[in-house]
């Protein structure tokens, strides 16, 4: 989040992006977080959190759609590498969510595997379909990241790590307008002061 504040202020440090860092992580990596974010070209986690090589495991899907392969990719960091943070990051004006919302609202089928994204986002749509909102897409984005984060928190491999406070699974929202990331739920509790 400190890196995101630098991004918002327009003062990134661009850490860990030089040949020395490339060499340092060439044989082994130890990212401090895993991020599930959208494929949207305006939301690259490494940039918006001002981090570099070896700092994040990043999985990107349309609208943060989750499938078994995506879940396995997200499990890798915490289960195989001890990564202590997993963030599901949605964003303002998500095109995948907008397309899924329209398809579900209008009863249309999108071509190819886009229909699979619509199916994956249907629970978020159903959760917010009857809600009155000036921006139903934004409400659906927030619902999707909460549903995905909750699903990961109850994952048989990850839930024990969450219970032992060895893993925090956070849902968050990125504003395209401001560049700021807002944590929605799951923020780790800071250790008690001694």
PDB file of C-alpha atoms in Angstrom:
ATOM      1  CA  UNK A   1       0.000   0.000   0.000  1.00  0.00           C
ATOM      2  CA  UNK A   2       2.993   2.302   0.512  1.00  0.00           C
ATOM      3  CA  UNK A   3       3.905   1.711  -3.125  1.00  0.00           C
ATOM      4  CA  UNK A   4       0.341   2.544  -4.151  1.00  0.00           C
ATOM      5  CA  UNK A   5       0.599   5.851  -2.307  1.00  0.00           C
ATOM      6  CA  UNK A   6       3.751   6.661  -4.295  1.00  0.00           C
ATOM      7  CA  UNK A   7       1.836   5.752  -7.491  1.00  0.00           C
ATOM      8  CA  UNK A   8      -1.077   8.013  -6.531  1.00  0.00           C
ATOM      9  CA  UNK A   9       1.286  10.916  -5.811  1.00  0.00           C
ATOM     10  CA  UNK A  10       3.100  10.396  -9.115  1.00  0.00           C
ATOM     11  CA  UNK A  11       6.357   9.678  -7.296  1.00  0.00           C
ATOM     12  CA  UNK A  12       7.146   5.994  -7.977  1.00  0.00           C
ATOM     13  CA  UNK A  13      10.528   4.635  -6.914  1.00  0.00           C
ATOM     14  CA  UNK A  14      10.406   1.791  -9.469  1.00  0.00           C
ATOM     15  CA  UNK A  15      12.206  -0.570  -7.070  1.00  0.00           C
ATOM     16  CA  UNK A  16      13.683  -3.928  -8.014  1.00  0.00           C
ATOM     17  CA  UNK A  17      13.714  -3.245 -11.752  1.00  0.00           C
ATOM     18  CA  UNK A  18      17.390  -3.341 -12.631  1.00  0.00           C
ATOM     19  CA  UNK A  19      19.858  -6.020 -13.806  1.00  0.00           C
ATOM     20  CA  UNK A  20      21.059  -6.595 -10.230  1.00  0.00           C
ATOM     21  CA  UNK A  21      17.533  -7.490  -9.114  1.00  0.00           C
ATOM     22  CA  UNK A  22      17.060  -9.694 -12.171  1.00  0.00           C
ATOM     23  CA  UNK A  23      20.179 -11.620 -11.170  1.00  0.00           C
ATOM     24  CA  UNK A  24      19.135 -11.739  -7.501  1.00  0.00           C
ATOM     25  CA  UNK A  25      15.833 -13.469  -8.283  1.00  0.00           C
ATOM     26  CA  UNK A  26      17.027 -15.568 -11.236  1.00  0.00           C
ATOM     27  CA  UNK A  27      17.506 -18.720  -9.127  1.00  0.00           C
ATOM     28  CA  UNK A  28      14.797 -18.249  -6.499  1.00  0.00           C
ATOM     29  CA  UNK A  29      11.816 -16.021  -5.794  1.00  0.00           C
ATOM     30  CA  UNK A  30      10.070 -15.063  -2.567  1.00  0.00           C
ATOM     31  CA  UNK A  31       7.222 -12.658  -3.462  1.00  0.00           C
ATOM     32  CA  UNK A  32       5.576 -10.936  -0.510  1.00  0.00           C
ATOM     33  CA  UNK A  33       2.106 -11.056  -2.092  1.00  0.00           C
ATOM     34  CA  UNK A  34      -0.047 -12.748  -4.701  1.00  0.00           C
ATOM     35  CA  UNK A  35      -2.564 -10.655  -6.638  1.00  0.00           C
ATOM     36  CA  UNK A  36      -5.572 -11.744  -8.668  1.00  0.00           C
ATOM     37  CA  UNK A  37      -6.493  -8.821 -10.862  1.00  0.00           C
ATOM     38  CA  UNK A  38      -8.245  -8.103 -14.119  1.00  0.00           C
ATOM     39  CA  UNK A  39      -6.647  -8.376 -17.549  1.00  0.00           C
ATOM     40  CA  UNK A  40      -7.401  -4.678 -18.062  1.00  0.00           C
ATOM     41  CA  UNK A  41      -4.373  -2.904 -19.514  1.00  0.00           C
ATOM     42  CA  UNK A  42      -4.889   0.018 -17.140  1.00  0.00           C
ATOM     43  CA  UNK A  43      -4.429  -2.086 -13.998  1.00  0.00           C
ATOM     44  CA  UNK A  44      -0.925  -3.637 -13.941  1.00  0.00           C
ATOM     45  CA  UNK A  45      -0.317  -4.607 -10.285  1.00  0.00           C
ATOM     46  CA  UNK A  46       3.456  -4.156 -10.446  1.00  0.00           C
ATOM     47  CA  UNK A  47       2.992  -0.529 -11.490  1.00  0.00           C
ATOM     48  CA  UNK A  48       0.074   0.485  -9.277  1.00  0.00           C
ATOM     49  CA  UNK A  49       1.856  -0.939  -6.218  1.00  0.00           C
ATOM     50  CA  UNK A  50       5.263   0.389  -7.369  1.00  0.00           C
ATOM     51  CA  UNK A  51       7.074  -2.931  -7.020  1.00  0.00           C
ATOM     52  CA  UNK A  52       9.399  -4.875  -9.273  1.00  0.00           C
ATOM     53  CA  UNK A  53      10.802  -8.252 -10.268  1.00  0.00           C
ATOM     54  CA  UNK A  54      10.224 -10.994  -7.751  1.00  0.00           C
ATOM     55  CA  UNK A  55       7.857  -8.957  -5.557  1.00  0.00           C
ATOM     56  CA  UNK A  56       4.439 -10.298  -6.655  1.00  0.00           C
ATOM     57  CA  UNK A  57       2.821 -13.430  -7.988  1.00  0.00           C
ATOM     58  CA  UNK A  58       0.255 -12.001 -10.428  1.00  0.00           C
ATOM     59  CA  UNK A  59      -2.691 -13.840 -11.949  1.00  0.00           C
ATOM     60  CA  UNK A  60      -4.918 -11.853 -14.294  1.00  0.00           C
ATOM     61  CA  UNK A  61      -8.315 -12.879 -15.612  1.00  0.00           C
ATOM     62  CA  UNK A  62     -11.282 -11.042 -17.103  1.00  0.00           C
ATOM     63  CA  UNK A  63     -13.248  -9.585 -14.177  1.00  0.00           C
ATOM     64  CA  UNK A  64     -11.258 -11.636 -11.655  1.00  0.00           C
ATOM     65  CA  UNK A  65     -13.080 -14.754 -12.910  1.00  0.00           C
ATOM     66  CA  UNK A  66     -11.934 -17.799 -10.978  1.00  0.00           C
ATOM     67  CA  UNK A  67     -11.563 -21.335 -12.325  1.00  0.00           C
ATOM     68  CA  UNK A  68      -9.679 -24.391 -11.006  1.00  0.00           C
ATOM     69  CA  UNK A  69      -6.497 -23.412 -12.868  1.00  0.00           C
ATOM     70  CA  UNK A  70      -6.717 -19.851 -11.514  1.00  0.00           C
ATOM     71  CA  UNK A  71      -7.288 -21.172  -7.995  1.00  0.00           C
ATOM     72  CA  UNK A  72      -4.270 -23.441  -8.349  1.00  0.00           C
ATOM     73  CA  UNK A  73      -2.188 -20.509  -9.545  1.00  0.00           C
ATOM     74  CA  UNK A  74      -3.273 -18.488  -6.523  1.00  0.00           C
ATOM     75  CA  UNK A  75      -2.580 -21.381  -4.133  1.00  0.00           C
ATOM     76  CA  UNK A  76       0.995 -21.653  -5.376  1.00  0.00           C
ATOM     77  CA  UNK A  77       2.330 -18.584  -3.562  1.00  0.00           C
ATOM     78  CA  UNK A  78       0.927 -19.331  -0.089  1.00  0.00           C
ATOM     79  CA  UNK A  79       1.212 -23.143  -0.228  1.00  0.00           C
ATOM     80  CA  UNK A  80       4.516 -23.611  -2.046  1.00  0.00           C
ATOM     81  CA  UNK A  81       6.319 -20.365  -1.278  1.00  0.00           C
ATOM     82  CA  UNK A  82       4.914 -19.108   2.042  1.00  0.00           C
ATOM     83  CA  UNK A  83       3.514 -15.918   0.531  1.00  0.00           C
ATOM     84  CA  UNK A  84       1.622 -14.216   3.407  1.00  0.00           C
ATOM     85  CA  UNK A  85      -0.778 -12.004   1.415  1.00  0.00           C
ATOM     86  CA  UNK A  86      -3.256 -12.715  -1.368  1.00  0.00           C
ATOM     87  CA  UNK A  87      -5.230  -9.811  -2.832  1.00  0.00           C
ATOM     88  CA  UNK A  88      -8.237  -9.964  -5.136  1.00  0.00           C
ATOM     89  CA  UNK A  89      -8.188  -6.611  -6.918  1.00  0.00           C
ATOM     90  CA  UNK A  90     -11.176  -5.292  -8.862  1.00  0.00           C
ATOM     91  CA  UNK A  91     -11.276  -1.942 -10.588  1.00  0.00           C
ATOM     92  CA  UNK A  92     -13.439   0.935 -11.697  1.00  0.00           C
ATOM     93  CA  UNK A  93     -15.173   0.682 -15.091  1.00  0.00           C
ATOM     94  CA  UNK A  94     -14.288  -2.989 -15.646  1.00  0.00           C
ATOM     95  CA  UNK A  95     -15.088  -3.940 -19.236  1.00  0.00           C
ATOM     96  CA  UNK A  96     -15.404  -7.663 -18.470  1.00  0.00           C
ATOM     97  CA  UNK A  97     -17.923  -7.001 -15.711  1.00  0.00           C
ATOM     98  CA  UNK A  98     -19.785  -4.551 -17.951  1.00  0.00           C
ATOM     99  CA  UNK A  99     -20.017  -7.134 -20.745  1.00  0.00           C
ATOM    100  CA  UNK A 100     -21.109  -9.888 -18.343  1.00  0.00           C
ATOM    101  CA  UNK A 101     -23.687  -7.616 -16.723  1.00  0.00           C
ATOM    102  CA  UNK A 102     -25.187  -6.708 -20.111  1.00  0.00           C
ATOM    103  CA  UNK A 103     -25.204 -10.328 -21.320  1.00  0.00           C
ATOM    104  CA  UNK A 104     -26.907 -11.583 -18.157  1.00  0.00           C
ATOM    105  CA  UNK A 105     -29.373  -8.692 -18.038  1.00  0.00           C
ATOM    106  CA  UNK A 106     -30.325  -9.120 -21.700  1.00  0.00           C
ATOM    107  CA  UNK A 107     -30.170 -12.929 -21.808  1.00  0.00           C
ATOM    108  CA  UNK A 108     -27.484 -12.929 -24.495  1.00  0.00           C
ATOM    109  CA  UNK A 109     -24.660 -15.399 -25.002  1.00  0.00           C
ATOM    110  CA  UNK A 110     -21.239 -13.929 -25.699  1.00  0.00           C
ATOM    111  CA  UNK A 111     -19.070 -15.673 -28.314  1.00  0.00           C
ATOM    112  CA  UNK A 112     -16.344 -18.209 -27.614  1.00  0.00           C
ATOM    113  CA  UNK A 113     -14.983 -18.539 -24.112  1.00  0.00           C
ATOM    114  CA  UNK A 114     -16.267 -15.085 -23.178  1.00  0.00           C
ATOM    115  CA  UNK A 115     -19.385 -17.018 -22.182  1.00  0.00           C
ATOM    116  CA  UNK A 116     -17.256 -18.766 -19.518  1.00  0.00           C
ATOM    117  CA  UNK A 117     -16.362 -15.404 -18.009  1.00  0.00           C
ATOM    118  CA  UNK A 118     -20.049 -14.492 -17.940  1.00  0.00           C
ATOM    119  CA  UNK A 119     -20.823 -17.766 -16.156  1.00  0.00           C
ATOM    120  CA  UNK A 120     -18.055 -17.144 -13.609  1.00  0.00           C
ATOM    121  CA  UNK A 121     -19.390 -13.638 -12.910  1.00  0.00           C
ATOM    122  CA  UNK A 122     -23.047 -14.687 -12.699  1.00  0.00           C
ATOM    123  CA  UNK A 123     -23.077 -15.034  -8.866  1.00  0.00           C
ATOM    124  CA  UNK A 124     -21.943 -11.402  -8.533  1.00  0.00           C
ATOM    125  CA  UNK A 125     -24.591 -10.337 -11.032  1.00  0.00           C
ATOM    126  CA  UNK A 126     -27.300 -12.234  -9.161  1.00  0.00           C
ATOM    127  CA  UNK A 127     -26.187 -10.682  -5.889  1.00  0.00           C
ATOM    128  CA  UNK A 128     -26.635  -7.133  -7.191  1.00  0.00           C
ATOM    129  CA  UNK A 129     -29.240  -7.503  -9.980  1.00  0.00           C
ATOM    130  CA  UNK A 130     -32.115  -6.218  -7.858  1.00  0.00           C
ATOM    131  CA  UNK A 131     -30.134  -3.510  -6.078  1.00  0.00           C
ATOM    132  CA  UNK A 132     -30.910   0.027  -7.133  1.00  0.00           C
ATOM    133  CA  UNK A 133     -27.715   1.833  -8.030  1.00  0.00           C
ATOM    134  CA  UNK A 134     -26.573   4.653 -10.267  1.00  0.00           C
ATOM    135  CA  UNK A 135     -23.570   2.481 -11.192  1.00  0.00           C
ATOM    136  CA  UNK A 136     -24.537  -1.217 -11.243  1.00  0.00           C
ATOM    137  CA  UNK A 137     -21.221  -2.151 -12.867  1.00  0.00           C
ATOM    138  CA  UNK A 138     -19.269  -0.705  -9.944  1.00  0.00           C
ATOM    139  CA  UNK A 139     -21.502  -2.532  -7.470  1.00  0.00           C
ATOM    140  CA  UNK A 140     -20.976  -5.774  -9.394  1.00  0.00           C
ATOM    141  CA  UNK A 141     -17.178  -5.299  -9.476  1.00  0.00           C
ATOM    142  CA  UNK A 142     -17.129  -4.922  -5.701  1.00  0.00           C
ATOM    143  CA  UNK A 143     -19.420  -7.932  -5.269  1.00  0.00           C
ATOM    144  CA  UNK A 144     -17.173 -10.039  -7.523  1.00  0.00           C
ATOM    145  CA  UNK A 145     -13.985  -9.314  -5.592  1.00  0.00           C
ATOM    146  CA  UNK A 146     -15.738 -10.039  -2.292  1.00  0.00           C
ATOM    147  CA  UNK A 147     -17.147 -13.328  -3.618  1.00  0.00           C
ATOM    148  CA  UNK A 148     -13.754 -14.374  -5.012  1.00  0.00           C
ATOM    149  CA  UNK A 149     -11.937 -13.456  -1.792  1.00  0.00           C
ATOM    150  CA  UNK A 150     -14.519 -15.288   0.346  1.00  0.00           C
ATOM    151  CA  UNK A 151     -14.213 -18.343  -1.883  1.00  0.00           C
ATOM    152  CA  UNK A 152     -10.436 -18.316  -1.456  1.00  0.00           C
ATOM    153  CA  UNK A 153     -10.759 -17.861   2.326  1.00  0.00           C
ATOM    154  CA  UNK A 154     -12.826 -21.066   2.458  1.00  0.00           C
ATOM    155  CA  UNK A 155     -10.472 -22.967   0.116  1.00  0.00           C
ATOM    156  CA  UNK A 156      -9.395 -26.225   1.831  1.00  0.00           C
ATOM    157  CA  UNK A 157      -5.703 -25.519   1.274  1.00  0.00           C
ATOM    158  CA  UNK A 158      -5.758 -21.812   2.164  1.00  0.00           C
ATOM    159  CA  UNK A 159      -8.313 -21.704   5.019  1.00  0.00           C
ATOM    160  CA  UNK A 160      -5.953 -23.261   7.594  1.00  0.00           C
ATOM    161  CA  UNK A 161      -3.320 -20.624   6.770  1.00  0.00           C
ATOM    162  CA  UNK A 162      -5.930 -17.880   7.210  1.00  0.00           C
ATOM    163  CA  UNK A 163      -7.051 -19.365  10.548  1.00  0.00           C
ATOM    164  CA  UNK A 164      -3.431 -19.462  11.783  1.00  0.00           C
ATOM    165  CA  UNK A 165      -2.972 -15.861  10.540  1.00  0.00           C
ATOM    166  CA  UNK A 166      -0.174 -16.997   8.240  1.00  0.00           C
ATOM    167  CA  UNK A 167      -2.128 -15.722   5.244  1.00  0.00           C
ATOM    168  CA  UNK A 168      -4.343 -12.684   4.771  1.00  0.00           C
ATOM    169  CA  UNK A 169      -6.773 -12.763   1.843  1.00  0.00           C
ATOM    170  CA  UNK A 170      -7.799  -9.221   1.013  1.00  0.00           C
ATOM    171  CA  UNK A 171     -10.393  -7.867  -1.382  1.00  0.00           C
ATOM    172  CA  UNK A 172      -9.607  -4.471  -2.858  1.00  0.00           C
ATOM    173  CA  UNK A 173     -10.773  -1.956  -5.448  1.00  0.00           C
ATOM    174  CA  UNK A 174      -8.634   0.205  -7.756  1.00  0.00           C
ATOM    175  CA  UNK A 175      -9.827   3.627  -8.889  1.00  0.00           C
ATOM    176  CA  UNK A 176      -8.818   4.394 -12.452  1.00  0.00           C
ATOM    177  CA  UNK A 177      -9.499   8.065 -11.765  1.00  0.00           C
ATOM    178  CA  UNK A 178      -7.248   8.494  -8.721  1.00  0.00           C
ATOM    179  CA  UNK A 179      -4.882   5.509  -8.902  1.00  0.00           C
ATOM    180  CA  UNK A 180      -5.715   4.614  -5.298  1.00  0.00           C
ATOM    181  CA  UNK A 181      -6.367   1.105  -4.033  1.00  0.00           C
ATOM    182  CA  UNK A 182      -9.072   0.757  -1.376  1.00  0.00           C
ATOM    183  CA  UNK A 183      -9.042  -2.349   0.824  1.00  0.00           C
ATOM    184  CA  UNK A 184     -12.595  -3.688   1.079  1.00  0.00           C
ATOM    185  CA  UNK A 185     -12.174  -6.622   3.460  1.00  0.00           C
ATOM    186  CA  UNK A 186      -9.668  -9.014   4.967  1.00  0.00           C
ATOM    187  CA  UNK A 187      -6.999  -6.514   5.990  1.00  0.00           C
ATOM    188  CA  UNK A 188      -4.597  -8.275   8.338  1.00  0.00           C
ATOM    189  CA  UNK A 189      -4.754  -7.293  11.981  1.00  0.00           C
ATOM    190  CA  UNK A 190      -1.528  -5.609  13.007  1.00  0.00           C
ATOM    191  CA  UNK A 191       0.412  -7.512  15.682  1.00  0.00           C
ATOM    192  CA  UNK A 192      -0.294  -6.382  19.227  1.00  0.00           C
ATOM    193  CA  UNK A 193       2.164  -3.876  20.651  1.00  0.00           C
ATOM    194  CA  UNK A 194       4.508  -5.262  23.283  1.00  0.00           C
TER     195      UNK A 194
END
